[in-house]
JSON list of C-alpha atoms in Angstrom, two decimals:
[
{"chain": "A", "resi": 1, "resn": "PHE", "atom": "CA", "xyz": [80.51, 87.67, 90.91]},
{"chain": "A", "resi": 2, "resn": "GLY", "atom": "CA", "xyz": [79.18, 91.02, 92.07]},
{"chain": "A", "resi": 3, "resn": "GLU", "atom": "CA", "xyz": [75.59, 91.01, 93.31]},
{"chain": "A", "resi": 4, "resn": "ARG", "atom": "CA", "xyz": [74.93, 87.42, 92.23]},
{"chain": "A", "resi": 5, "resn": "ALA", "atom": "CA", "xyz": [73.25, 85.25, 94.83]},
{"chain": "A", "resi": 6, "resn": "VAL", "atom": "CA", "xyz": [75.58, 82.61, 96.26]},
{"chain": "A", "resi": 7, "resn": "ALA", "atom": "CA", "xyz": [73.18, 79.83, 95.33]},
{"chain": "A", "resi": 8, "resn": "ARG", "atom": "CA", "xyz": [73.28, 80.81, 91.64]},
{"chain": "A", "resi": 9, "resn": "VAL", "atom": "CA", "xyz": [77.05, 80.35, 91.19]},
{"chain": "A", "resi": 10, "resn": "THR", "atom": "CA", "xyz": [77.72, 76.96, 89.59]},
{"chain": "A", "resi": 11, "resn": "THR", "atom": "CA", "xyz": [80.79, 74.73, 89.64]},
{"chain": "A", "resi": 12, "resn": "THR", "atom": "CA", "xyz": [81.31, 75.09, 85.89]},
{"chain": "A", "resi": 13, "resn": "GLU", "atom": "CA", "xyz": [80.99, 78.86, 86.00]},
{"chain": "A", "resi": 14, "resn": "PHE", "atom": "CA", "xyz": [83.48, 79.21, 88.85]},
{"chain": "A", "resi": 15, "resn": "ASP", "atom": "CA", "xyz": [85.91, 76.79, 87.18]},
{"chain": "A", "resi": 16, "resn": "ASP", "atom": "CA", "xyz": [85.73, 78.68, 83.86]},
{"chain": "A", "resi": 17, "resn": "TRP", "atom": "CA", "xyz": [86.36, 81.95, 85.66]},
{"chain": "A", "resi": 18, "resn": "LEU", "atom": "CA", "xyz": [89.44, 80.52, 87.40]},
{"chain": "A", "resi": 19, "resn": "ILE", "atom": "CA", "xyz": [90.89, 79.13, 84.17]},
{"chain": "A", "resi": 20, "resn": "GLY", "atom": "CA", "xyz": [90.58, 82.53, 82.51]},
{"chain": "A", "resi": 21, "resn": "LEU", "atom": "CA", "xyz": [92.09, 84.37, 85.48]},
{"chain": "A", "resi": 22, "resn": "LYS", "atom": "CA", "xyz": [95.56, 85.76, 84.71]},
{"chain": "A", "resi": 23, "resn": "ARG", "atom": "CA", "xyz": [97.13, 84.67, 87.98]},
{"chain": "A", "resi": 24, "resn": "SER", "atom": "CA", "xyz": [99.64, 82.00, 88.99]},
{"chain": "A", "resi": 25, "resn": "ASN", "atom": "CA", "xyz": [98.37, 78.50, 89.76]},
{"chain": "A", "resi": 26, "resn": "ARG", "atom": "CA", "xyz": [99.44, 79.01, 93.37]},
{"chain": "A", "resi": 27, "resn": "THR", "atom": "CA", "xyz": [97.19, 82.07, 93.64]},
{"chain": "A", "resi": 28, "resn": "LYS", "atom": "CA", "xyz": [94.31, 80.20, 91.99]},
{"chain": "A", "resi": 29, "resn": "ASN", "atom": "CA", "xyz": [94.68, 77.39, 94.54]},
{"chain": "A", "resi": 30, "resn": "HIS", "atom": "CA", "xyz": [94.50, 79.93, 97.37]},
{"chain": "A", "resi": 31, "resn": "ILE", "atom": "CA", "xyz": [91.28, 81.26, 95.81]},
{"chain": "A", "resi": 32, "resn": "ILE", "atom": "CA", "xyz": [89.84, 77.73, 95.68]},
{"chain": "A", "resi": 33, "resn": "GLN", "atom": "CA", "xyz": [90.70, 77.10, 99.33]},
{"chain": "A", "resi": 34, "resn": "THR", "atom": "CA", "xyz": [89.15, 80.38, 100.44]},
{"chain": "A", "resi": 35, "resn": "ALA", "atom": "CA", "xyz": [86.02, 79.87, 98.31]},
{"chain": "A", "resi": 36, "resn": "ARG", "atom": "CA", "xyz": [85.53, 76.39, 99.78]},
{"chain": "A", "resi": 37, "resn": "ILE", "atom": "CA", "xyz": [85.50, 77.87, 103.29]},
{"chain": "A", "resi": 38, "resn": "LEU", "atom": "CA", "xyz": [83.00, 80.55, 102.28]},
{"chain": "A", "resi": 39, "resn": "TRP", "atom": "CA", "xyz": [80.62, 78.09, 100.63]},
{"chain": "A", "resi": 40, "resn": "ASP", "atom": "CA", "xyz": [80.99, 75.64, 103.54]},
{"chain": "A", "resi": 41, "resn": "GLU", "atom": "CA", "xyz": [79.71, 78.40, 105.80]},
{"chain": "A", "resi": 42, "resn": "ALA", "atom": "CA", "xyz": [76.86, 79.04, 103.36]},
{"chain": "A", "resi": 43, "resn": "VAL", "atom": "CA", "xyz": [75.92, 75.35, 103.57]},
{"chain": "A", "resi": 44, "resn": "LYS", "atom": "CA", "xyz": [76.02, 75.45, 107.39]},
{"chain": "A", "resi": 45, "resn": "SER", "atom": "CA", "xyz": [73.82, 78.53, 107.34]},
{"chain": "A", "resi": 46, "resn": "LYS", "atom": "CA", "xyz": [71.42, 76.74, 104.96]},
{"chain": "A", "resi": 47, "resn": "ILE", "atom": "CA", "xyz": [71.87, 79.43, 102.30]},
{"chain": "A", "resi": 48, "resn": "VAL", "atom": "CA", "xyz": [72.81, 76.73, 99.77]},
{"chain": "A", "resi": 49, "resn": "ASP", "atom": "CA", "xyz": [72.28, 72.98, 99.74]},
{"chain": "A", "resi": 50, "resn": "GLU", "atom": "CA", "xyz": [75.78, 72.00, 98.60]},
{"chain": "A", "resi": 51, "resn": "ASN", "atom": "CA", "xyz": [79.25, 73.45, 98.07]},
{"chain": "A", "resi": 52, "resn": "PRO", "atom": "CA", "xyz": [79.95, 73.84, 94.31]},
{"chain": "A", "resi": 53, "resn": "ILE", "atom": "CA", "xyz": [83.67, 74.44, 94.95]},
{"chain": "A", "resi": 54, "resn": "GLU", "atom": "CA", "xyz": [84.19, 70.91, 96.32]},
{"chain": "A", "resi": 55, "resn": "ALA", "atom": "CA", "xyz": [84.18, 69.52, 92.77]},
{"chain": "A", "resi": 56, "resn": "ILE", "atom": "CA", "xyz": [86.88, 71.92, 91.50]},
{"chain": "A", "resi": 57, "resn": "GLU", "atom": "CA", "xyz": [90.37, 70.40, 91.21]},
{"chain": "A", "resi": 58, "resn": "THR", "atom": "CA", "xyz": [93.41, 72.35, 92.29]},
{"chain": "A", "resi": 59, "resn": "PHE", "atom": "CA", "xyz": [95.98, 73.49, 89.73]},
{"chain": "A", "resi": 60, "resn": "ALA", "atom": "CA", "xyz": [99.55, 72.26, 89.38]},
{"chain": "A", "resi": 61, "resn": "ASN", "atom": "CA", "xyz": [101.82, 74.51, 91.42]},
{"chain": "A", "resi": 62, "resn": "ASN", "atom": "CA", "xyz": [104.01, 75.89, 88.63]},
{"chain": "A", "resi": 63, "resn": "SER", "atom": "CA", "xyz": [104.62, 79.47, 89.69]},
{"chain": "A", "resi": 64, "resn": "GLN", "atom": "CA", "xyz": [107.02, 81.06, 87.24]},
{"chain": "A", "resi": 65, "resn": "THR", "atom": "CA", "xyz": [110.45, 81.91, 88.62]},
{"chain": "A", "resi": 66, "resn": "ARG", "atom": "CA", "xyz": [111.53, 85.53, 88.38]},
{"chain": "A", "resi": 67, "resn": "ASP", "atom": "CA", "xyz": [114.77, 86.08, 86.53]},
{"chain": "A", "resi": 68, "resn": "ALA", "atom": "CA", "xyz": [117.61, 88.30, 87.70]},
{"chain": "A", "resi": 69, "resn": "PHE", "atom": "CA", "xyz": [119.04, 91.27, 85.84]},
{"chain": "A", "resi": 70, "resn": "LEU", "atom": "CA", "xyz": [122.52, 91.30, 84.38]},
{"chain": "A", "resi": 71, "resn": "GLU", "atom": "CA", "xyz": [124.98, 93.92, 85.64]},
{"chain": "A", "resi": 72, "resn": "ALA", "atom": "CA", "xyz": [124.95, 95.67, 82.24]},
{"chain": "A", "resi": 73, "resn": "GLU", "atom": "CA", "xyz": [121.14, 95.83, 82.35]},
{"chain": "A", "resi": 74, "resn": "LEU", "atom": "CA", "xyz": [121.19, 97.45, 85.80]},
{"chain": "A", "resi": 75, "resn": "LYS", "atom": "CA", "xyz": [123.66, 100.08, 84.56]},
{"chain": "A", "resi": 76, "resn": "ALA", "atom": "CA", "xyz": [121.38, 100.81, 81.61]},
{"chain": "A", "resi": 77, "resn": "LEU", "atom": "CA", "xyz": [118.33, 101.07, 83.86]},
{"chain": "A", "resi": 78, "resn": "PHE", "atom": "CA", "xyz": [120.00, 103.39, 86.38]},
{"chain": "A", "resi": 79, "resn": "PRO", "atom": "CA", "xyz": [122.33, 105.89, 84.66]},
{"chain": "A", "resi": 80, "resn": "GLU", "atom": "CA", "xyz": [123.79, 108.64, 86.87]},
{"chain": "A", "resi": 81, "resn": "SER", "atom": "CA", "xyz": [121.98, 111.41, 85.03]},
{"chain": "A", "resi": 82, "resn": "LEU", "atom": "CA", "xyz": [118.72, 113.02, 86.15]},
{"chain": "A", "resi": 83, "resn": "SER", "atom": "CA", "xyz": [117.70, 113.79, 82.57]},
{"chain": "A", "resi": 84, "resn": "GLU", "atom": "CA", "xyz": [118.31, 110.20, 81.46]},
{"chain": "A", "resi": 85, "resn": "LEU", "atom": "CA", "xyz": [116.51, 108.78, 84.49]},
{"chain": "A", "resi": 86, "resn": "THR", "atom": "CA", "xyz": [113.53, 111.02, 83.75]},
{"chain": "A", "resi": 87, "resn": "ARG", "atom": "CA", "xyz": [113.54, 109.91, 80.12]},
{"chain": "A", "resi": 88, "resn": "ILE", "atom": "CA", "xyz": [113.59, 106.22, 81.09]},
{"chain": "A", "resi": 89, "resn": "TYR", "atom": "CA", "xyz": [110.98, 106.34, 83.87]},
{"chain": "A", "resi": 90, "resn": "GLY", "atom": "CA", "xyz": [108.91, 109.38, 83.01]},
{"chain": "A", "resi": 91, "resn": "SER", "atom": "CA", "xyz": [109.60, 111.01, 86.39]},
{"chain": "A", "resi": 92, "resn": "LEU", "atom": "CA", "xyz": [112.18, 111.03, 89.16]},
{"chain": "A", "resi": 93, "resn": "LYS", "atom": "CA", "xyz": [109.59, 109.44, 91.46]},
{"chain": "A", "resi": 94, "resn": "TYR", "atom": "CA", "xyz": [109.59, 106.15, 89.59]},
{"chain": "A", "resi": 95, "resn": "ALA", "atom": "CA", "xyz": [113.34, 106.28, 89.01]},
{"chain": "A", "resi": 96, "resn": "ALA", "atom": "CA", "xyz": [113.89, 106.71, 92.78]},
{"chain": "A", "resi": 97, "resn": "LEU", "atom": "CA", "xyz": [111.35, 103.99, 93.58]},
{"chain": "A", "resi": 98, "resn": "PHE", "atom": "CA", "xyz": [112.94, 101.35, 91.37]},
{"chain": "A", "resi": 99, "resn": "LEU", "atom": "CA", "xyz": [116.50, 102.28, 92.35]},
{"chain": "A", "resi": 100, "resn": "THR", "atom": "CA", "xyz": [115.47, 101.98, 96.01]},
{"chain": "A", "resi": 101, "resn": "LEU", "atom": "CA", "xyz": [114.09, 98.51, 95.33]},
{"chain": "A", "resi": 102, "resn": "SER", "atom": "CA", "xyz": [117.22, 97.54, 93.41]},
{"chain": "A", "resi": 103, "resn": "THR", "atom": "CA", "xyz": [119.70, 98.67, 96.08]},
{"chain": "A", "resi": 104, "resn": "THR", "atom": "CA", "xyz": [117.85, 97.65, 99.26]},
{"chain": "A", "resi": 105, "resn": "GLY", "atom": "CA", "xyz": [116.08, 94.43, 98.29]},
{"chain": "A", "resi": 106, "resn": "MET", "atom": "CA", "xyz": [112.83, 95.56, 99.88]},
{"chain": "A", "resi": 107, "resn": "ARG", "atom": "CA", "xyz": [109.47, 94.48, 98.55]},
{"chain": "A", "resi": 108, "resn": "LEU", "atom": "CA", "xyz": [107.37, 96.82, 96.41]},
{"chain": "A", "resi": 109, "resn": "GLY", "atom": "CA", "xyz": [104.62, 97.10, 99.04]},
{"chain": "A", "resi": 110, "resn": "GLU", "atom": "CA", "xyz": [107.21, 98.07, 101.66]},
{"chain": "A", "resi": 111, "resn": "ALA", "atom": "CA", "xyz": [108.66, 100.81, 99.45]},
{"chain": "A", "resi": 112, "resn": "LEU", "atom": "CA", "xyz": [105.21, 102.19, 98.64]},
{"chain": "A", "resi": 113, "resn": "ALA", "atom": "CA", "xyz": [104.48, 102.57, 102.36]},
{"chain": "A", "resi": 114, "resn": "LEU", "atom": "CA", "xyz": [107.64, 104.58, 103.13]},
{"chain": "A", "resi": 115, "resn": "THR", "atom": "CA", "xyz": [107.24, 108.12, 104.43]},
{"chain": "A", "resi": 116, "resn": "TRP", "atom": "CA", "xyz": [109.90, 110.81, 104.47]},
{"chain": "A", "resi": 117, "resn": "ALA", "atom": "CA", "xyz": [110.18, 110.28, 108.23]},
{"chain": "A", "resi": 118, "resn": "ASP", "atom": "CA", "xyz": [111.38, 106.73, 107.50]},
{"chain": "A", "resi": 119, "resn": "TRP", "atom": "CA", "xyz": [114.44, 108.11, 105.71]},
{"chain": "A", "resi": 120, "resn": "GLN", "atom": "CA", "xyz": [116.93, 108.70, 108.51]},
{"chain": "A", "resi": 121, "resn": "GLU", "atom": "CA", "xyz": [120.43, 110.21, 108.65]},
{"chain": "A", "resi": 122, "resn": "LYS", "atom": "CA", "xyz": [119.99, 111.09, 104.99]},
{"chain": "A", "resi": 123, "resn": "SER", "atom": "CA", "xyz": [122.87, 113.56, 105.01]},
{"chain": "A", "resi": 124, "resn": "SER", "atom": "CA", "xyz": [125.41, 111.06, 106.35]},
{"chain": "A", "resi": 125, "resn": "SER", "atom": "CA", "xyz": [127.14, 107.97, 105.04]},
{"chain": "A", "resi": 126, "resn": "LYS", "atom": "CA", "xyz": [124.86, 105.93, 107.32]},
{"chain": "A", "resi": 127, "resn": "SER", "atom": "CA", "xyz": [121.65, 106.85, 105.51]},
{"chain": "A", "resi": 128, "resn": "VAL", "atom": "CA", "xyz": [118.96, 104.24, 106.14]},
{"chain": "A", "resi": 129, "resn": "LEU", "atom": "CA", "xyz": [115.29, 103.58, 105.48]},
{"chain": "A", "resi": 130, "resn": "ARG", "atom": "CA", "xyz": [113.07, 102.20, 108.25]},
{"chain": "A", "resi": 131, "resn": "ILE", "atom": "CA", "xyz": [110.81, 99.45, 106.91]},
{"chain": "A", "resi": 132, "resn": "THR", "atom": "CA", "xyz": [107.87, 99.16, 109.29]},
{"chain": "A", "resi": 133, "resn": "LYS", "atom": "CA", "xyz": [104.80, 98.69, 107.10]},
{"chain": "A", "resi": 134, "resn": "ALA", "atom": "CA", "xyz": [103.59, 97.77, 103.63]},
{"chain": "A", "resi": 135, "resn": "VAL", "atom": "CA", "xyz": [100.88, 98.74, 101.16]},
{"chain": "A", "resi": 136, "resn": "LYS", "atom": "CA", "xyz": [98.52, 95.82, 100.50]},
{"chain": "A", "resi": 137, "resn": "ASN", "atom": "CA", "xyz": [96.80, 94.90, 97.23]},
{"chain": "A", "resi": 138, "resn": "ASP", "atom": "CA", "xyz": [93.68, 96.83, 98.28]},
{"chain": "A", "resi": 139, "resn": "LEU", "atom": "CA", "xyz": [95.89, 99.92, 98.88]},
{"chain": "A", "resi": 140, "resn": "SER", "atom": "CA", "xyz": [95.48, 99.74, 102.65]},
{"chain": "A", "resi": 141, "resn": "ILE", "atom": "CA", "xyz": [98.63, 100.02, 104.77]},
{"chain": "A", "resi": 142, "resn": "GLY", "atom": "CA", "xyz": [99.43, 97.24, 107.21]},
{"chain": "A", "resi": 143, "resn": "THR", "atom": "CA", "xyz": [102.33, 95.21, 108.55]},
{"chain": "A", "resi": 144, "resn": "THR", "atom": "CA", "xyz": [105.18, 93.89, 106.45]},
{"chain": "A", "resi": 145, "resn": "LYS", "atom": "CA", "xyz": [104.89, 90.39, 105.00]},
{"chain": "A", "resi": 146, "resn": "THR", "atom": "CA", "xyz": [107.02, 88.99, 107.83]},
{"chain": "A", "resi": 147, "resn": "LYS", "atom": "CA", "xyz": [105.27, 91.21, 110.42]},
{"chain": "A", "resi": 148, "resn": "THR", "atom": "CA", "xyz": [108.68, 92.50, 111.50]},
{"chain": "A", "resi": 149, "resn": "GLU", "atom": "CA", "xyz": [110.45, 95.87, 111.26]},
{"chain": "A", "resi": 150, "resn": "ARG", "atom": "CA", "xyz": [113.95, 96.41, 109.90]},
{"chain": "A", "resi": 151, "resn": "THR", "atom": "CA", "xyz": [116.25, 99.02, 108.38]},
{"chain": "A", "resi": 152, "resn": "ALA", "atom": "CA", "xyz": [117.89, 99.06, 104.95]},
{"chain": "A", "resi": 153, "resn": "PHE", "atom": "CA", "xyz": [121.11, 100.84, 104.05]},
{"chain": "A", "resi": 154, "resn": "VAL", "atom": "CA", "xyz": [120.70, 103.51, 101.36]},
{"chain": "A", "resi": 155, "resn": "THR", "atom": "CA", "xyz": [123.56, 103.82, 98.86]},
{"chain": "A", "resi": 156, "resn": "ARG", "atom": "CA", "xyz": [124.98, 107.23, 97.99]},
{"chain": "A", "resi": 157, "resn": "PHE", "atom": "CA", "xyz": [123.48, 106.96, 94.50]},
{"chain": "A", "resi": 158, "resn": "ALA", "atom": "CA", "xyz": [120.04, 106.15, 95.91]},
{"chain": "A", "resi": 159, "resn": "SER", "atom": "CA", "xyz": [120.35, 108.94, 98.51]},
{"chain": "A", "resi": 160, "resn": "TRP", "atom": "CA", "xyz": [121.26, 111.42, 95.76]},
{"chain": "A", "resi": 161, "resn": "LEU", "atom": "CA", "xyz": [118.24, 110.39, 93.71]},
{"chain": "A", "resi": 162, "resn": "LEU", "atom": "CA", "xyz": [115.90, 110.40, 96.71]},
{"chain": "A", "resi": 163, "resn": "GLU", "atom": "CA", "xyz": [117.07, 113.92, 97.56]},
{"chain": "A", "resi": 164, "resn": "ALA", "atom": "CA", "xyz": [116.43, 115.05, 93.98]},
{"chain": "A", "resi": 165, "resn": "TRP", "atom": "CA", "xyz": [112.92, 113.58, 94.15]},
{"chain": "A", "resi": 166, "resn": "TYR", "atom": "CA", "xyz": [112.35, 115.13, 97.60]},
{"chain": "A", "resi": 167, "resn": "GLN", "atom": "CA", "xyz": [113.10, 118.59, 96.19]},
{"chain": "A", "resi": 168, "resn": "GLU", "atom": "CA", "xyz": [110.66, 118.02, 93.31]},
{"chain": "A", "resi": 169, "resn": "SER", "atom": "CA", "xyz": [107.89, 116.21, 95.20]},
{"chain": "A", "resi": 170, "resn": "GLY", "atom": "CA", "xyz": [104.75, 118.10, 96.11]},
{"chain": "A", "resi": 171, "resn": "PHE", "atom": "CA", "xyz": [104.35, 115.92, 99.22]},
{"chain": "A", "resi": 172, "resn": "ALA", "atom": "CA", "xyz": [107.45, 116.49, 101.32]},
{"chain": "A", "resi": 173, "resn": "ASP", "atom": "CA", "xyz": [106.16, 116.60, 104.92]},
{"chain": "A", "resi": 174, "resn": "ALA", "atom": "CA", "xyz": [107.55, 114.03, 107.35]},
{"chain": "A", "resi": 175, "resn": "ASP", "atom": "CA", "xyz": [104.39, 111.90, 107.32]},
{"chain": "A", "resi": 176, "resn": "ASP", "atom": "CA", "xyz": [103.89, 112.11, 103.54]},
{"chain": "A", "resi": 177, "resn": "LEU", "atom": "CA", "xyz": [104.52, 109.02, 101.45]},
{"chain": "A", "resi": 178, "resn": "ILE", "atom": "CA", "xyz": [107.80, 109.11, 99.55]},
{"chain": "A", "resi": 179, "resn": "PHE", "atom": "CA", "xyz": [106.19, 107.53, 96.48]},
{"chain": "A", "resi": 180, "resn": "PRO", "atom": "CA", "xyz": [102.54, 108.70, 96.41]},
{"chain": "A", "resi": 181, "resn": "ASN", "atom": "CA", "xyz": [100.06, 109.01, 93.57]},
{"chain": "A", "resi": 182, "resn": "LEU", "atom": "CA", "xyz": [98.92, 112.45, 92.42]},
{"chain": "A", "resi": 183, "resn": "SER", "atom": "CA", "xyz": [96.54, 112.69, 95.40]},
{"chain": "A", "resi": 184, "resn": "GLY", "atom": "CA", "xyz": [99.18, 111.78, 97.97]},
{"chain": "A", "resi": 185, "resn": "ASN", "atom": "CA", "xyz": [97.78, 108.26, 98.48]},
{"chain": "A", "resi": 186, "resn": "PRO", "atom": "CA", "xyz": [99.58, 104.94, 97.83]},
{"chain": "A", "resi": 187, "resn": "LEU", "atom": "CA", "xyz": [100.51, 104.14, 94.26]},
{"chain": "A", "resi": 188, "resn": "HIS", "atom": "CA", "xyz": [98.75, 101.22, 92.58]},
{"chain": "A", "resi": 189, "resn": "ARG", "atom": "CA", "xyz": [100.92, 98.21, 91.76]},
{"chain": "A", "resi": 190, "resn": "LYS", "atom": "CA", "xyz": [99.54, 98.09, 88.22]},
{"chain": "A", "resi": 191, "resn": "GLU", "atom": "CA", "xyz": [100.77, 101.62, 87.53]},
{"chain": "A", "resi": 192, "resn": "CYS", "atom": "CA", "xyz": [104.21, 100.66, 88.87]},
{"chain": "A", "resi": 193, "resn": "ALA", "atom": "CA", "xyz": [104.28, 97.56, 86.67]},
{"chain": "A", "resi": 194, "resn": "LYS", "atom": "CA", "xyz": [103.33, 99.62, 83.62]},
{"chain": "A", "resi": 195, "resn": "ARG", "atom": "CA", "xyz": [106.09, 102.16, 84.27]},
{"chain": "A", "resi": 196, "resn": "PHE", "atom": "CA", "xyz": [108.65, 99.41, 84.81]},
{"chain": "A", "resi": 197, "resn": "LYS", "atom": "CA", "xyz": [107.69, 97.71, 81.56]},
{"chain": "A", "resi": 198, "resn": "TYR", "atom": "CA", "xyz": [108.15, 101.01, 79.71]},
{"chain": "A", "resi": 199, "resn": "ALA", "atom": "CA", "xyz": [111.56, 101.45, 81.35]},
{"chain": "A", "resi": 200, "resn": "LEU", "atom": "CA", "xyz": [112.73, 98.02, 80.17]},
{"chain": "A", "resi": 201, "resn": "GLU", "atom": "CA", "xyz": [111.66, 98.90, 76.66]},
{"chain": "A", "resi": 202, "resn": "ALA", "atom": "CA", "xyz": [113.29, 102.35, 76.87]},
{"chain": "A", "resi": 203, "resn": "VAL", "atom": "CA", "xyz": [116.75, 100.90, 77.56]},
{"chain": "A", "resi": 204, "resn": "GLY", "atom": "CA", "xyz": [116.34, 97.88, 75.29]},
{"chain": "A", "resi": 205, "resn": "VAL", "atom": "CA", "xyz": [116.33, 95.13, 77.93]},
{"chain": "A", "resi": 206, "resn": "ASP", "atom": "CA", "xyz": [115.25, 91.95, 76.13]},
{"chain": "A", "resi": 207, "resn": "ASN", "atom": "CA", "xyz": [112.56, 90.16, 78.13]},
{"chain": "A", "resi": 208, "resn": "ALA", "atom": "CA", "xyz": [111.99, 87.42, 75.54]},
{"chain": "A", "resi": 209, "resn": "GLY", "atom": "CA", "xyz": [112.06, 84.02, 77.22]},
{"chain": "A", "resi": 210, "resn": "ARG", "atom": "CA", "xyz": [112.66, 85.66, 80.61]},
{"chain": "A", "resi": 211, "resn": "ASN", "atom": "CA", "xyz": [110.41, 86.77, 83.44]},
{"chain": "A", "resi": 212, "resn": "LEU", "atom": "CA", "xyz": [111.73, 90.21, 84.33]},
{"chain": "A", "resi": 213, "resn": "VAL", "atom": "CA", "xyz": [109.27, 92.04, 86.58]},
{"chain": "A", "resi": 214, "resn": "ILE", "atom": "CA", "xyz": [109.56, 94.50, 89.45]},
{"chain": "A", "resi": 215, "resn": "HIS", "atom": "CA", "xyz": [110.16, 91.65, 91.92]},
{"chain": "A", "resi": 216, "resn": "SER", "atom": "CA", "xyz": [113.21, 90.73, 89.81]},
{"chain": "A", "resi": 217, "resn": "LEU", "atom": "CA", "xyz": [114.96, 93.74, 91.38]},
{"chain": "A", "resi": 218, "resn": "ARG", "atom": "CA", "xyz": [114.62, 92.10, 94.80]},
{"chain": "A", "resi": 219, "resn": "HIS", "atom": "CA", "xyz": [115.65, 88.73, 93.34]},
{"chain": "A", "resi": 220, "resn": "THR", "atom": "CA", "xyz": [118.72, 90.36, 91.76]},
{"chain": "A", "resi": 221, "resn": "TYR", "atom": "CA", "xyz": [119.64, 92.04, 95.04]},
{"chain": "A", "resi": 222, "resn": "ASN", "atom": "CA", "xyz": [119.32, 88.79, 97.00]},
{"chain": "A", "resi": 223, "resn": "THR", "atom": "CA", "xyz": [121.28, 86.86, 94.36]},
{"chain": "A", "resi": 224, "resn": "LEU", "atom": "CA", "xyz": [124.11, 89.28, 93.58]},
{"chain": "A", "resi": 225, "resn": "ILE", "atom": "CA", "xyz": [124.39, 91.99, 96.23]},
{"chain": "A", "resi": 226, "resn": "ARG", "atom": "CA", "xyz": [123.36, 90.57, 99.60]},
{"chain": "A", "resi": 227, "resn": "PRO", "atom": "CA", "xyz": [126.03, 87.78, 99.53]},
{"chain": "A", "resi": 228, "resn": "LEU", "atom": "CA", "xyz": [128.71, 90.49, 99.00]},
{"chain": "A", "resi": 229, "resn": "GLU", "atom": "CA", "xyz": [127.37, 92.50, 101.97]},
{"chain": "A", "resi": 230, "resn": "THR", "atom": "CA", "xyz": [127.59, 89.38, 104.12]},
{"chain": "A", "resi": 231, "resn": "VAL", "atom": "CA", "xyz": [131.20, 88.77, 103.10]},
{"chain": "A", "resi": 232, "resn": "ASN", "atom": "CA", "xyz": [132.19, 92.39, 103.71]}
]
């Protein structure tokens, strides 16, 4: 609500804004809970006489489930050709980013916070990525969602593509982000989502009646690949 005074925000106005917000019901409920706390403090501080958020009902928790990719779709998305990968994603950076997500199961924010120093033993069969931090929605870098550190095995295909991107990247110092924007700062999630949508369209993946998003790569990994790693 920008520079609006707290006392001028009405229940109806806040409710209408929430309904029009393109976010899951779970996220909207978190917003309601947070707003109630803020306005409660405003009441205690005698900035407002009453809390307008108290009258707003929470939404049904119907967060949409992310779908997994089929094996044929993954092969179409990640061909073993640099020219084809560039055609699909527009650059090797995005191709390497999404392949990394697909083959490690890490979250997008974790991948966006990776630096070249986090890629260890890259010339061996034990190539790994250290996951120690994550880029937040406001583009700040903080702890991972679980507040823990871990390592992820990097496949030979992913290592090959990361090396190709490393040779092309203009930010290749140890403390540089692996997947930066043009200024060397963290990429914005919206730009990643846009590129991923274009990639799905480029290879003809049908998203009708499905919810295929970037997080689906992690869901696919956890559903199809991680159980095989456990068995092996």
